[in-house]
Coordinates of C-alpha atoms in Angstrom, one line a residue:
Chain A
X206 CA -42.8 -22.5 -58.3
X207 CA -43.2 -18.9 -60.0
X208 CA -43.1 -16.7 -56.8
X209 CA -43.8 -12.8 -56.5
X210 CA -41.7 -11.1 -53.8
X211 CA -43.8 -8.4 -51.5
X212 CA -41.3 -6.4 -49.8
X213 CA -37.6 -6.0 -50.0
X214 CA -36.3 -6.1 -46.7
X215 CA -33.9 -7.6 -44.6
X216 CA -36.2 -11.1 -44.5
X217 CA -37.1 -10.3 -48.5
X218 CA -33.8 -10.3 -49.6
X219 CA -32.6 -13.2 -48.2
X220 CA -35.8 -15.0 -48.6
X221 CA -35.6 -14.1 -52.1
X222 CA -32.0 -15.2 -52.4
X223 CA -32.9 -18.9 -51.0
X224 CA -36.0 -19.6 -52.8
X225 CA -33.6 -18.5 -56.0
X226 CA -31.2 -20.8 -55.0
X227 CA -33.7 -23.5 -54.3
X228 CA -34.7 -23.4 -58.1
X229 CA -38.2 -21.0 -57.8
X230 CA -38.7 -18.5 -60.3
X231 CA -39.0 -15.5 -58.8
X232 CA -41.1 -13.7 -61.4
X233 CA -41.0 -10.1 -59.7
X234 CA -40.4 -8.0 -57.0
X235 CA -42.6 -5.1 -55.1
X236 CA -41.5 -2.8 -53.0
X237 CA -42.9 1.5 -52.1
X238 CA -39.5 2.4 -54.1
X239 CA -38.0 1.5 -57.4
X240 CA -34.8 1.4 -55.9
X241 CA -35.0 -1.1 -53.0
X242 CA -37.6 -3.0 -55.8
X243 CA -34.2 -3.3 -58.2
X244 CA -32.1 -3.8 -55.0
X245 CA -33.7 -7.1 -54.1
X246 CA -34.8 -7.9 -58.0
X247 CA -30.9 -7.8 -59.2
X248 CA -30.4 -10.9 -56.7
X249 CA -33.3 -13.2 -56.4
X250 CA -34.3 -12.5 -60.1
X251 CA -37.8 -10.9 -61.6
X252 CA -38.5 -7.3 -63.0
X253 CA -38.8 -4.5 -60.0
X254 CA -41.9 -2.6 -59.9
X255 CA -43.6 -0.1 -57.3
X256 CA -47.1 0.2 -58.1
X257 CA -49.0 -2.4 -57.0
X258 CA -51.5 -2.3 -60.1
X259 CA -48.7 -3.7 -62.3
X260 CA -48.1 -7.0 -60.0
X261 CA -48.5 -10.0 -61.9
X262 CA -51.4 -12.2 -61.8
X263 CA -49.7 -15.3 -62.9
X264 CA -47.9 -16.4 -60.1
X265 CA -48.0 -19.5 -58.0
X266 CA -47.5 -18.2 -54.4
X267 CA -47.2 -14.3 -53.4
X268 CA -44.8 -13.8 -50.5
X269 CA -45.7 -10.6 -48.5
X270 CA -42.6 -10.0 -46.4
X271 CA -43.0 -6.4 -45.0
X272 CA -43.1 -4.5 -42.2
X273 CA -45.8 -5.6 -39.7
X274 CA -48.0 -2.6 -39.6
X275 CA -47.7 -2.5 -43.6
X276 CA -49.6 -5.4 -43.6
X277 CA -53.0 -4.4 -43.1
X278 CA -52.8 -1.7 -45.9
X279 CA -51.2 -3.7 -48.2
X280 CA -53.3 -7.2 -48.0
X281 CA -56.3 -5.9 -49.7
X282 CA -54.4 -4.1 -52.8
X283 CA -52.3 -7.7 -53.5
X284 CA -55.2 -9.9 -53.3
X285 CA -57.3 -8.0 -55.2
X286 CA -57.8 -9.6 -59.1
X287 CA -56.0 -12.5 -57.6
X288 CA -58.3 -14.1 -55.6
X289 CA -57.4 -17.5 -56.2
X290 CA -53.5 -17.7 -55.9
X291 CA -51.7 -18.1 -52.5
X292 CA -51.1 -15.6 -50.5
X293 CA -48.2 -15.9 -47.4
X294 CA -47.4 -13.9 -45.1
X295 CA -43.9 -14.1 -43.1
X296 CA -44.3 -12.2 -39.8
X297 CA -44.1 -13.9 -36.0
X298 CA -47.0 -11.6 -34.5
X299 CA -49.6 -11.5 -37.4
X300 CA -52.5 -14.3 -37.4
X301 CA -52.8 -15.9 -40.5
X302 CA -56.5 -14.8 -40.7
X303 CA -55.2 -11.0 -41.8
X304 CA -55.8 -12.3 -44.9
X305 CA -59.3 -13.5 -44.1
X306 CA -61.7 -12.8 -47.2
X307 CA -59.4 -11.1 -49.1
X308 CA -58.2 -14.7 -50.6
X309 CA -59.5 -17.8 -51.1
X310 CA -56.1 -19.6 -50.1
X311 CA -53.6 -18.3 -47.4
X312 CA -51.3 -19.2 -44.7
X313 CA -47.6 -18.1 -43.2
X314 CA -43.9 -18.8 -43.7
X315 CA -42.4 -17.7 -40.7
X316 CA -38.8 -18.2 -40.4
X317 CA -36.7 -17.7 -37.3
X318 CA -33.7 -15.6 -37.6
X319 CA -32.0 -12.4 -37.1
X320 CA -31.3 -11.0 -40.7
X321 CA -28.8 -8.5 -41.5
X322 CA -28.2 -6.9 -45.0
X323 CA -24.4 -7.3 -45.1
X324 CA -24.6 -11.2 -43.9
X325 CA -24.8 -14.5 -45.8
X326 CA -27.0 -16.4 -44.2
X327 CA -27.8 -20.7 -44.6
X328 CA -31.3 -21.3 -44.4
X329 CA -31.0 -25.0 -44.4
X330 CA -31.0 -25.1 -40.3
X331 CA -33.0 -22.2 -39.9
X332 CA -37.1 -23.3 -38.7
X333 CA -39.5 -22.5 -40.8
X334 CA -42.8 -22.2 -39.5
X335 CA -45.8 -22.8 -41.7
X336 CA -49.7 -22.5 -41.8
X337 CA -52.2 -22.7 -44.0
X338 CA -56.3 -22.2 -43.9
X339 CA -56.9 -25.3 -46.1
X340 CA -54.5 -28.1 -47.6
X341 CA -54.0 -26.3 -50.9
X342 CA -52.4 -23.3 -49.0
X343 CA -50.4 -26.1 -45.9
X344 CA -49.0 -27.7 -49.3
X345 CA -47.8 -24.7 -51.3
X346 CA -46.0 -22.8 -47.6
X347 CA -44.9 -26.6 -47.1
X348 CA -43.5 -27.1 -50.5
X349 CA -41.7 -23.7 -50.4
X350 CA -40.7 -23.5 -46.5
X351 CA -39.2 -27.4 -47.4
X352 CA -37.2 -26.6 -50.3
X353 CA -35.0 -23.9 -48.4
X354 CA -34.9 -25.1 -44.8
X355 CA -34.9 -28.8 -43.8
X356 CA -36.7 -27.8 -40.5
X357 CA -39.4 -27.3 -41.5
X358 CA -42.9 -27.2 -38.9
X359 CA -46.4 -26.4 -38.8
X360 CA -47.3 -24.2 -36.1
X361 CA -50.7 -22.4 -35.4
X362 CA -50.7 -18.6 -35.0
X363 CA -51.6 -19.2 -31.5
X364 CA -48.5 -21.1 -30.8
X365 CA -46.3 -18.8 -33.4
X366 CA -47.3 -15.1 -31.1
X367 CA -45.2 -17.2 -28.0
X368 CA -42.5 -18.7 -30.7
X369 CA -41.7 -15.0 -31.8
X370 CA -42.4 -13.6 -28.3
X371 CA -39.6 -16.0 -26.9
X372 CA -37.5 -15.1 -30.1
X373 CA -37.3 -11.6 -28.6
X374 CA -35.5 -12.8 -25.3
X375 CA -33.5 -14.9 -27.5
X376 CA -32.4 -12.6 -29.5
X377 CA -33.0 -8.9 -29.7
X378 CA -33.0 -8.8 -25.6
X379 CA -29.5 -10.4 -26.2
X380 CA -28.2 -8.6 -28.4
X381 CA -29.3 -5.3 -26.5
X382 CA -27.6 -6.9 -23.1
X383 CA -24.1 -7.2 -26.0
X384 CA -24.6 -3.7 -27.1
X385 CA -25.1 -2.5 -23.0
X386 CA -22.2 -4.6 -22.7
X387 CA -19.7 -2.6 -25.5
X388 CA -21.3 0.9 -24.5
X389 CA -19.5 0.0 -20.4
X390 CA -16.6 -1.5 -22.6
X391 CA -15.9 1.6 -24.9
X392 CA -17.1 4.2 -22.0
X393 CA -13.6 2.8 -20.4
X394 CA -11.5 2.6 -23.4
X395 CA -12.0 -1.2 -24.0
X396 CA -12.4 -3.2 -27.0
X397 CA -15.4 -5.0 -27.3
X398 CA -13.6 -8.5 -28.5
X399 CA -12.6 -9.3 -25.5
X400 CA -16.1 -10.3 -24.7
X401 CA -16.8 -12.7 -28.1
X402 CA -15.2 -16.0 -26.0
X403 CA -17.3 -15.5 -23.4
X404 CA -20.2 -15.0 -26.1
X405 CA -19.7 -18.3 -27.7
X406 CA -19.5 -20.1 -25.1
X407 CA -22.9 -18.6 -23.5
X408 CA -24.4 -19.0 -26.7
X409 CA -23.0 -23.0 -26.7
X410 CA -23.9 -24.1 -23.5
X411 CA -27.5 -24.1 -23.6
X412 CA -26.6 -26.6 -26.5
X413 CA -25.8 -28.6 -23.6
X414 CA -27.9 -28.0 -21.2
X415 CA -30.9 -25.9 -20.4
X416 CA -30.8 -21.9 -19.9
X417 CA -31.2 -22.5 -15.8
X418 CA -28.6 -25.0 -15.6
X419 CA -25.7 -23.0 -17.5
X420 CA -26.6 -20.3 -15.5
X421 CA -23.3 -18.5 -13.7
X422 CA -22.5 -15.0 -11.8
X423 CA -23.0 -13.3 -8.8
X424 CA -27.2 -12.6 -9.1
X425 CA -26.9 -17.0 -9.3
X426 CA -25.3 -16.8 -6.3
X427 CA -26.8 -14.2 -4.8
X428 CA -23.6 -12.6 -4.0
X429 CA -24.7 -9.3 -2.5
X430 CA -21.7 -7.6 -1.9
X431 CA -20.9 -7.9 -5.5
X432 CA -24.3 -7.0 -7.2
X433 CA -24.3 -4.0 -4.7
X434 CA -21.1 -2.4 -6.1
X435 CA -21.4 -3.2 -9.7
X436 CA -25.2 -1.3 -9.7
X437 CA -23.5 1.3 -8.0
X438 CA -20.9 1.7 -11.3
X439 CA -24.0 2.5 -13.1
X440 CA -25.2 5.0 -10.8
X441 CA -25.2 7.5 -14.0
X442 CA -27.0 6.0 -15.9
X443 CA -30.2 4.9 -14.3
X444 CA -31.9 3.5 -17.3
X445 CA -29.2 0.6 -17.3
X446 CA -29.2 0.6 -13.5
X447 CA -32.6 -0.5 -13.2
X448 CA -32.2 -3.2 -16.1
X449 CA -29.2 -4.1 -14.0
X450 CA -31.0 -4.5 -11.0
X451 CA -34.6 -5.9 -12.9
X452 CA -32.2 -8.8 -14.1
X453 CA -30.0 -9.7 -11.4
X454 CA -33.5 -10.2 -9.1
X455 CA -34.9 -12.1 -11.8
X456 CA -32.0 -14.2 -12.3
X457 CA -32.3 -14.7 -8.2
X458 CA -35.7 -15.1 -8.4
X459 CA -35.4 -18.4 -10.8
X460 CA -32.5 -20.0 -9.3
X461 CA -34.4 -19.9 -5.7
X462 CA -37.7 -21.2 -7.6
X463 CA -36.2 -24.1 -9.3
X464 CA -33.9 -25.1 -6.2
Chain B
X34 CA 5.5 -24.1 -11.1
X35 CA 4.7 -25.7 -8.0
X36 CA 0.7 -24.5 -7.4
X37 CA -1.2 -24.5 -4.6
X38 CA -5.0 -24.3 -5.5
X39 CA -7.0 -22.5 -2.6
X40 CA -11.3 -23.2 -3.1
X41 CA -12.9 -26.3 -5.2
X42 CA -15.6 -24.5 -7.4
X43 CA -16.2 -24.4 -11.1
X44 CA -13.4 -22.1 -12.1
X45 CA -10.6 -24.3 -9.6
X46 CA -11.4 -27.1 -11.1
X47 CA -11.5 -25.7 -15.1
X48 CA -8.2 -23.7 -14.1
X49 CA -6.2 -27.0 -11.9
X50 CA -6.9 -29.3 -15.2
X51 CA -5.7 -26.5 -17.4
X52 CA -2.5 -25.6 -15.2
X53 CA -2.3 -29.6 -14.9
X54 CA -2.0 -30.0 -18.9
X55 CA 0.1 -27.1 -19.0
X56 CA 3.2 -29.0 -17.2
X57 CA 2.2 -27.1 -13.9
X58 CA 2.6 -29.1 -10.6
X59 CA -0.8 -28.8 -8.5
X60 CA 1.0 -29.6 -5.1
X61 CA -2.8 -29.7 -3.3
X62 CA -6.2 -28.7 -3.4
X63 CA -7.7 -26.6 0.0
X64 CA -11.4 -26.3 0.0
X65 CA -13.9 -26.6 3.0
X66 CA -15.0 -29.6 3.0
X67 CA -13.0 -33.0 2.0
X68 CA -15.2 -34.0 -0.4
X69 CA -15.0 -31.0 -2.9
X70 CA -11.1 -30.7 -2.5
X71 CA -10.8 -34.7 -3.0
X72 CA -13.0 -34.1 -6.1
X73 CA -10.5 -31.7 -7.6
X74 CA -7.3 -32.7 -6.6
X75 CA -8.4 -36.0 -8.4
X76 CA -8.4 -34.9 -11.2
X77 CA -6.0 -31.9 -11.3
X78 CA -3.2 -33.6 -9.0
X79 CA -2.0 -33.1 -5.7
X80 CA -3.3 -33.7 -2.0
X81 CA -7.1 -32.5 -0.7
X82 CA -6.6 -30.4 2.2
X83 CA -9.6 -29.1 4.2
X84 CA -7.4 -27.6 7.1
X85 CA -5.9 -24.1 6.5
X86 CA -3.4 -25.1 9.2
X87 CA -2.2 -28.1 6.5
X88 CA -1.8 -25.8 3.5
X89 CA 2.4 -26.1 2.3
X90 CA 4.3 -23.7 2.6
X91 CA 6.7 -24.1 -0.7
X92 CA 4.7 -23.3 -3.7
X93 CA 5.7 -20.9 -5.8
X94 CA 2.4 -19.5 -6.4
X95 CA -1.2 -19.8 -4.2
X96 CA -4.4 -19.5 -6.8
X97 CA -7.2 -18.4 -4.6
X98 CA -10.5 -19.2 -6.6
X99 CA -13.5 -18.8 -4.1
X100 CA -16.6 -16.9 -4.2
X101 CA -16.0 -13.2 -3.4
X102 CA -17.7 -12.9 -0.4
X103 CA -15.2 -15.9 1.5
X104 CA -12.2 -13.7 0.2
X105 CA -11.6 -11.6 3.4
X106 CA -11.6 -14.3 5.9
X107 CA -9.8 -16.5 4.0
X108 CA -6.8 -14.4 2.5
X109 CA -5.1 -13.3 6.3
X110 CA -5.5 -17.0 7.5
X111 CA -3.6 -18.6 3.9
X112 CA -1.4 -15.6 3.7
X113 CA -0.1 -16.2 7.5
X114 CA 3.8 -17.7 7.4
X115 CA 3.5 -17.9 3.7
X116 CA 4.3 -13.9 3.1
X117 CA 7.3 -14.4 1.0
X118 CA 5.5 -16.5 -1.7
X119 CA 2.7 -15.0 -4.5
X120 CA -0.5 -15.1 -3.5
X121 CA -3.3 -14.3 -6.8
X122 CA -7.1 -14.5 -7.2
X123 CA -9.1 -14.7 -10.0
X124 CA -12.4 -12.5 -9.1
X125 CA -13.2 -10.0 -11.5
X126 CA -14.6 -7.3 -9.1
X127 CA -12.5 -7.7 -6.4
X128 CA -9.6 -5.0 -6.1
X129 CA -5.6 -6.8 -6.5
X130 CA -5.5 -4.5 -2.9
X131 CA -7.5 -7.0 -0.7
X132 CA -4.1 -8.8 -0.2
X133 CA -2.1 -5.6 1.1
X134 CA -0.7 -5.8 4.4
X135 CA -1.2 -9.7 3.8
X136 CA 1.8 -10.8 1.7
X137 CA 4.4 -9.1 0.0
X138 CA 3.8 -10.4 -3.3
X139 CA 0.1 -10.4 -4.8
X140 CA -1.7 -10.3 -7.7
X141 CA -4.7 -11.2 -9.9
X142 CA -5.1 -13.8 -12.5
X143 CA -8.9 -13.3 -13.9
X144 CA -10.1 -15.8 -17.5
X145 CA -13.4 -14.0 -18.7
X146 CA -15.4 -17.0 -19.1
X147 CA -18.3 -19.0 -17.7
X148 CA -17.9 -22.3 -16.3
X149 CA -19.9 -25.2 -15.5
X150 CA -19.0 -28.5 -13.9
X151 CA -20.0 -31.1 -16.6
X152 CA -18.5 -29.1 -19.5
X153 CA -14.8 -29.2 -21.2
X154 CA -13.7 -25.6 -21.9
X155 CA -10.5 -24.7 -24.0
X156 CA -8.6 -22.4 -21.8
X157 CA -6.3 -21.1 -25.2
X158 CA -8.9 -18.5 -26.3
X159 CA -9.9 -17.5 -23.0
X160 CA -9.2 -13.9 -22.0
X161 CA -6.7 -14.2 -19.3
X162 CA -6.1 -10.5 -17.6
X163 CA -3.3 -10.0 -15.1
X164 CA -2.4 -7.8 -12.2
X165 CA 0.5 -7.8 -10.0
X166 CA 1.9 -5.6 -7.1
X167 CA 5.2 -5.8 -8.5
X168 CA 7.1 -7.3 -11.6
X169 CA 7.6 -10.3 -9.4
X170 CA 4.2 -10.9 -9.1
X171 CA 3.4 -9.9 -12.2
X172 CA 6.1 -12.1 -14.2
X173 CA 4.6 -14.8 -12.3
X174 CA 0.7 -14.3 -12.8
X175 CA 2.0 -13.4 -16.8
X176 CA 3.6 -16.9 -16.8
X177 CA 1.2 -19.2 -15.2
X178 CA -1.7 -17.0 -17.2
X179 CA 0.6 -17.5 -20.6
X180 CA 0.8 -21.3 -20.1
X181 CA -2.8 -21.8 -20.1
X182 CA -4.2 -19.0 -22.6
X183 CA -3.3 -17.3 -25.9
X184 CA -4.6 -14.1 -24.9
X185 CA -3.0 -12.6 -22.0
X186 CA -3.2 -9.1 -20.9
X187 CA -2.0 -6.7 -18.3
X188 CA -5.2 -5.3 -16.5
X189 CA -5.7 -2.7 -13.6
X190 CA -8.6 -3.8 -11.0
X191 CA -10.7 -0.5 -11.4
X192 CA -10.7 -1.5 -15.3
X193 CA -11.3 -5.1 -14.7
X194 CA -14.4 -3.9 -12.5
X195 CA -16.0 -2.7 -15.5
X196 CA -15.2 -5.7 -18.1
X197 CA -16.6 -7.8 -15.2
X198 CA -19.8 -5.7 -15.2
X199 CA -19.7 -5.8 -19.0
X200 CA -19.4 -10.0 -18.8
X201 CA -22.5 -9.8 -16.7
X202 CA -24.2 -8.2 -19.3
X203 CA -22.8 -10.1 -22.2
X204 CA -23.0 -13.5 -20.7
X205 CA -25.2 -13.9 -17.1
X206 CA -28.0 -11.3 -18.6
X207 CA -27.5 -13.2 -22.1
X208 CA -28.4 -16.6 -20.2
X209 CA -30.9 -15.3 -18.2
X210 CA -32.6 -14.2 -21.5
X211 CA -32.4 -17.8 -23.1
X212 CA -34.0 -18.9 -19.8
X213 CA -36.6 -16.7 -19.9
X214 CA -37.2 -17.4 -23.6
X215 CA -37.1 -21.2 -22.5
X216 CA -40.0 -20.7 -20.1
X217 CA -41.9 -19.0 -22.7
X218 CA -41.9 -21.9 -24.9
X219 CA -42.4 -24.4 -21.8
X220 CA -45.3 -22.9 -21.2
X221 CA -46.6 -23.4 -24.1
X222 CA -45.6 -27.4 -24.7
X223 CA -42.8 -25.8 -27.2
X224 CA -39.4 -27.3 -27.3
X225 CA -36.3 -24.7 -26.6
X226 CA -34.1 -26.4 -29.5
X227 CA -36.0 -24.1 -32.4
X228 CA -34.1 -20.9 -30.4
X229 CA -30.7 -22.7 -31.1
X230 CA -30.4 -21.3 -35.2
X231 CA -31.5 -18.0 -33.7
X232 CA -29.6 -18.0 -30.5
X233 CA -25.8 -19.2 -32.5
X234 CA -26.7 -16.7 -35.5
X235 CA -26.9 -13.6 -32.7
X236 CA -23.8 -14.2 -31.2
X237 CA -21.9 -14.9 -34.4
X238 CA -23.0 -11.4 -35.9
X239 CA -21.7 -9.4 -33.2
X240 CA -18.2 -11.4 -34.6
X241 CA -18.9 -9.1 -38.1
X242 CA -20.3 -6.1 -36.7
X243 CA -21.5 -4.1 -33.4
X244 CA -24.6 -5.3 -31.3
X245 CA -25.5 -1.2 -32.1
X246 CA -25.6 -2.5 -35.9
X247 CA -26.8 -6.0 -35.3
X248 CA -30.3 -4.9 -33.5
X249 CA -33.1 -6.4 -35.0
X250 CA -36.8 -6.9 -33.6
X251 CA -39.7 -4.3 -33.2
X252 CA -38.5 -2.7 -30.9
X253 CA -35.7 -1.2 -32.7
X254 CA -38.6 -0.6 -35.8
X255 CA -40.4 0.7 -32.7
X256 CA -43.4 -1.5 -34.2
X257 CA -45.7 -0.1 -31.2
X258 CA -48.5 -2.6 -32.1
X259 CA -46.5 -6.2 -32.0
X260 CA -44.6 -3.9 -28.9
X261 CA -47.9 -3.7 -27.0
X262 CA -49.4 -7.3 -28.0
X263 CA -46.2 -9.0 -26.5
X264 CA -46.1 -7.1 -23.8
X265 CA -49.7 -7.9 -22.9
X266 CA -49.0 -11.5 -23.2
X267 CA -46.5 -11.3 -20.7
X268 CA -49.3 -9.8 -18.4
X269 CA -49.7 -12.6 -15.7
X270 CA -45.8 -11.9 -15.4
X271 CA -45.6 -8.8 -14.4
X272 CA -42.1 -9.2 -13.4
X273 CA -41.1 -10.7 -17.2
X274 CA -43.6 -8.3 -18.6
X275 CA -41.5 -5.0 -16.5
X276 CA -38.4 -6.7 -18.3
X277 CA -40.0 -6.6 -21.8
X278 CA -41.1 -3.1 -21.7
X279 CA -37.4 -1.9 -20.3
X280 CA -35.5 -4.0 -22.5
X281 CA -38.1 -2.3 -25.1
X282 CA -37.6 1.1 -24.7
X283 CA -33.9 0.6 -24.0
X284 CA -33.6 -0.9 -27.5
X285 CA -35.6 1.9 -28.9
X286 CA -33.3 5.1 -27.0
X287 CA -30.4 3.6 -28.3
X288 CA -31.5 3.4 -31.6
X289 CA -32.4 6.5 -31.7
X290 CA -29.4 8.2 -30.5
X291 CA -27.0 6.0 -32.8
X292 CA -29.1 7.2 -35.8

């Protein structure tokens, strides 16, 4: 499929990479600045540009992968002149009606991952979920989503505000608890890898088992005595503290309701 | 070395089959009731004991692995006619002190992992820290930690308070974040597996790089719009929802004072 690349991100670039890989022709890429334009172009493929008057009107599917609240700017601009090609969005939050009137065909390619710059990543196992406001648009995020992940779903953007609100836990409330856990780590002079066992094996269990069974530690317990003291060692920093203390009731909280 | 196991939890019974497969003679198993020590010593060797009065007296070494808050009754009555041998327990914010006055060798073998009872773990990888009151104690904590791990280190108790605190951020807060993530979906007739991709790709970046430089999400972009719409979603949990906007801005401070 010839494919014109909105963005060039974190979720562009490796988007871009994949559908590359996958055999697509990515005919061009847009981004505010020449440079990250080139940046992403020099990988997936296509000529760079930064003015939206010189995107192509030939292409099969426009991917706009930017920054939420660039979206509603933006939509307009890229559909304009192109009315009839298919316009899909990437983003967890956004409805798929954002592009409402602007196109005739429309829908999303969400796909759930943490992406880095510096960091392969396989799309195969990653889930792609896609929507589209009539069959044209379901077949064209379908056909696309399908021939870089092989989990591949269709999800309203009812049901895809919870997936990416649950995403956030998942991840980027984790990783903040891993970074809280380095900066107590470093503030006593030790290394963060001794924590990455541990951090697999979290990460592996709920493999297993759900999230409330692998659950472990002294809020599961309810060991007083222990969650006293350790909020105390945050006493100087009472930002933490109360995350500290939020959590370990929470965690409490759960294990008493599902008892 | 002959090993007299002292509490029949997760971590006594990961630790007696580990210190069973590493040559290690479990002479018995005390716990409180029968049923739980039979349990273990099945499977790790030795005789159940439920009666302090029945624990030997010629092991070389006593492993007490019980919930903190049993540790001061428990340690004067095993200690009592046993105060030549080496006493060690494995809890990661108690101090190697709570044995002074008790025996005359004591010390601390700690492995910085999570357990669960239906689950096989591989002890090699495991951070094992040690602490002994002297080099007796700590040759023999060293040893038995050595024979079961590939990662052994020396370890005071007022540092290993803090890399327990730090585990309870990097794995118990971690898991409580799945579970909250899991509820999310329930709620929604969504299946947890899709957060598996996301979940193994979060922990295996902080393997490349630091959770400072691994943050994704809005609130790191400080996207205040999707911020505030997932926030409000979280409304008729106004516990989760307290978490979400901490976690939030927490995200966001230290984003901003890394940049």
């Amino acid at each position: 499929m010839k494919v014109v690349l909105i963005g060039a991100g974190r979720l562009a670039h490796h988007l871009g990479g994949a559908l590359l890989s996958a055999g697509h022709d990515i005919m061009q890429v847009y981004s505010r600045t020449m440079e990250s334009a080139s940046r992403v172009a020099a990988m997936a493929g296509g000529s760079p540009t930064n003015r939206i008057a010189d995107i192509k009107a030939d292409a099969d599917a426009y991917i706009v992968a930017v920054k939420d609240s660039a979206l509603p700017d933006l939509i307009p601009q890229i559909c304009k002149g192109r009315e009839q090609k298919v316009f899909l969005h990437t983003a967890g939050s956004i409805p798929m009606d954002v592009f409402k009137g602007m196109a005739l065909h429309y829908g999303v390619l969400y796909p759930l991952q943490t992406f880095s710059k510096e960091r392969k990543v396989d799309f195969r196992p990653i889930p792609c979920f896609v929507e589209g406001n009539d069959d044209y648009s379901v077949g064209v995020a379908t056909e696309l989503a399908g021939s870089i992940s092989g989990n591949v779903r269709l999800m309203s953007s009812e049901e895809r505000r919870y997936v990416h609100l649950a995403a956030i836990f998942a991840c980027n409330f984790v990783n903040h608890c891993y970074a809280l856990s380095a900066d107590i780590l470093a503030k006593h002079g030790l290394p963060f890898d001794i924590m990455l066992p541990l951090i697999d094996e979290t990460a592996s269990k709920v493999h297993a088992m759900s999230p409330a069974e692998a659950q472990t530690g002294p809020a599961m317990r309810y060991d007083e005595n222990v969650i006293r003291s350790q909020s105390r060692l945050l006493a100087s920093n009472p930002f933490v503290k109360e995350i500290y203390d939020r959590m370990s009731i929470s965690i409490h909280q759960k294990a008493i309701s599902n008892d």
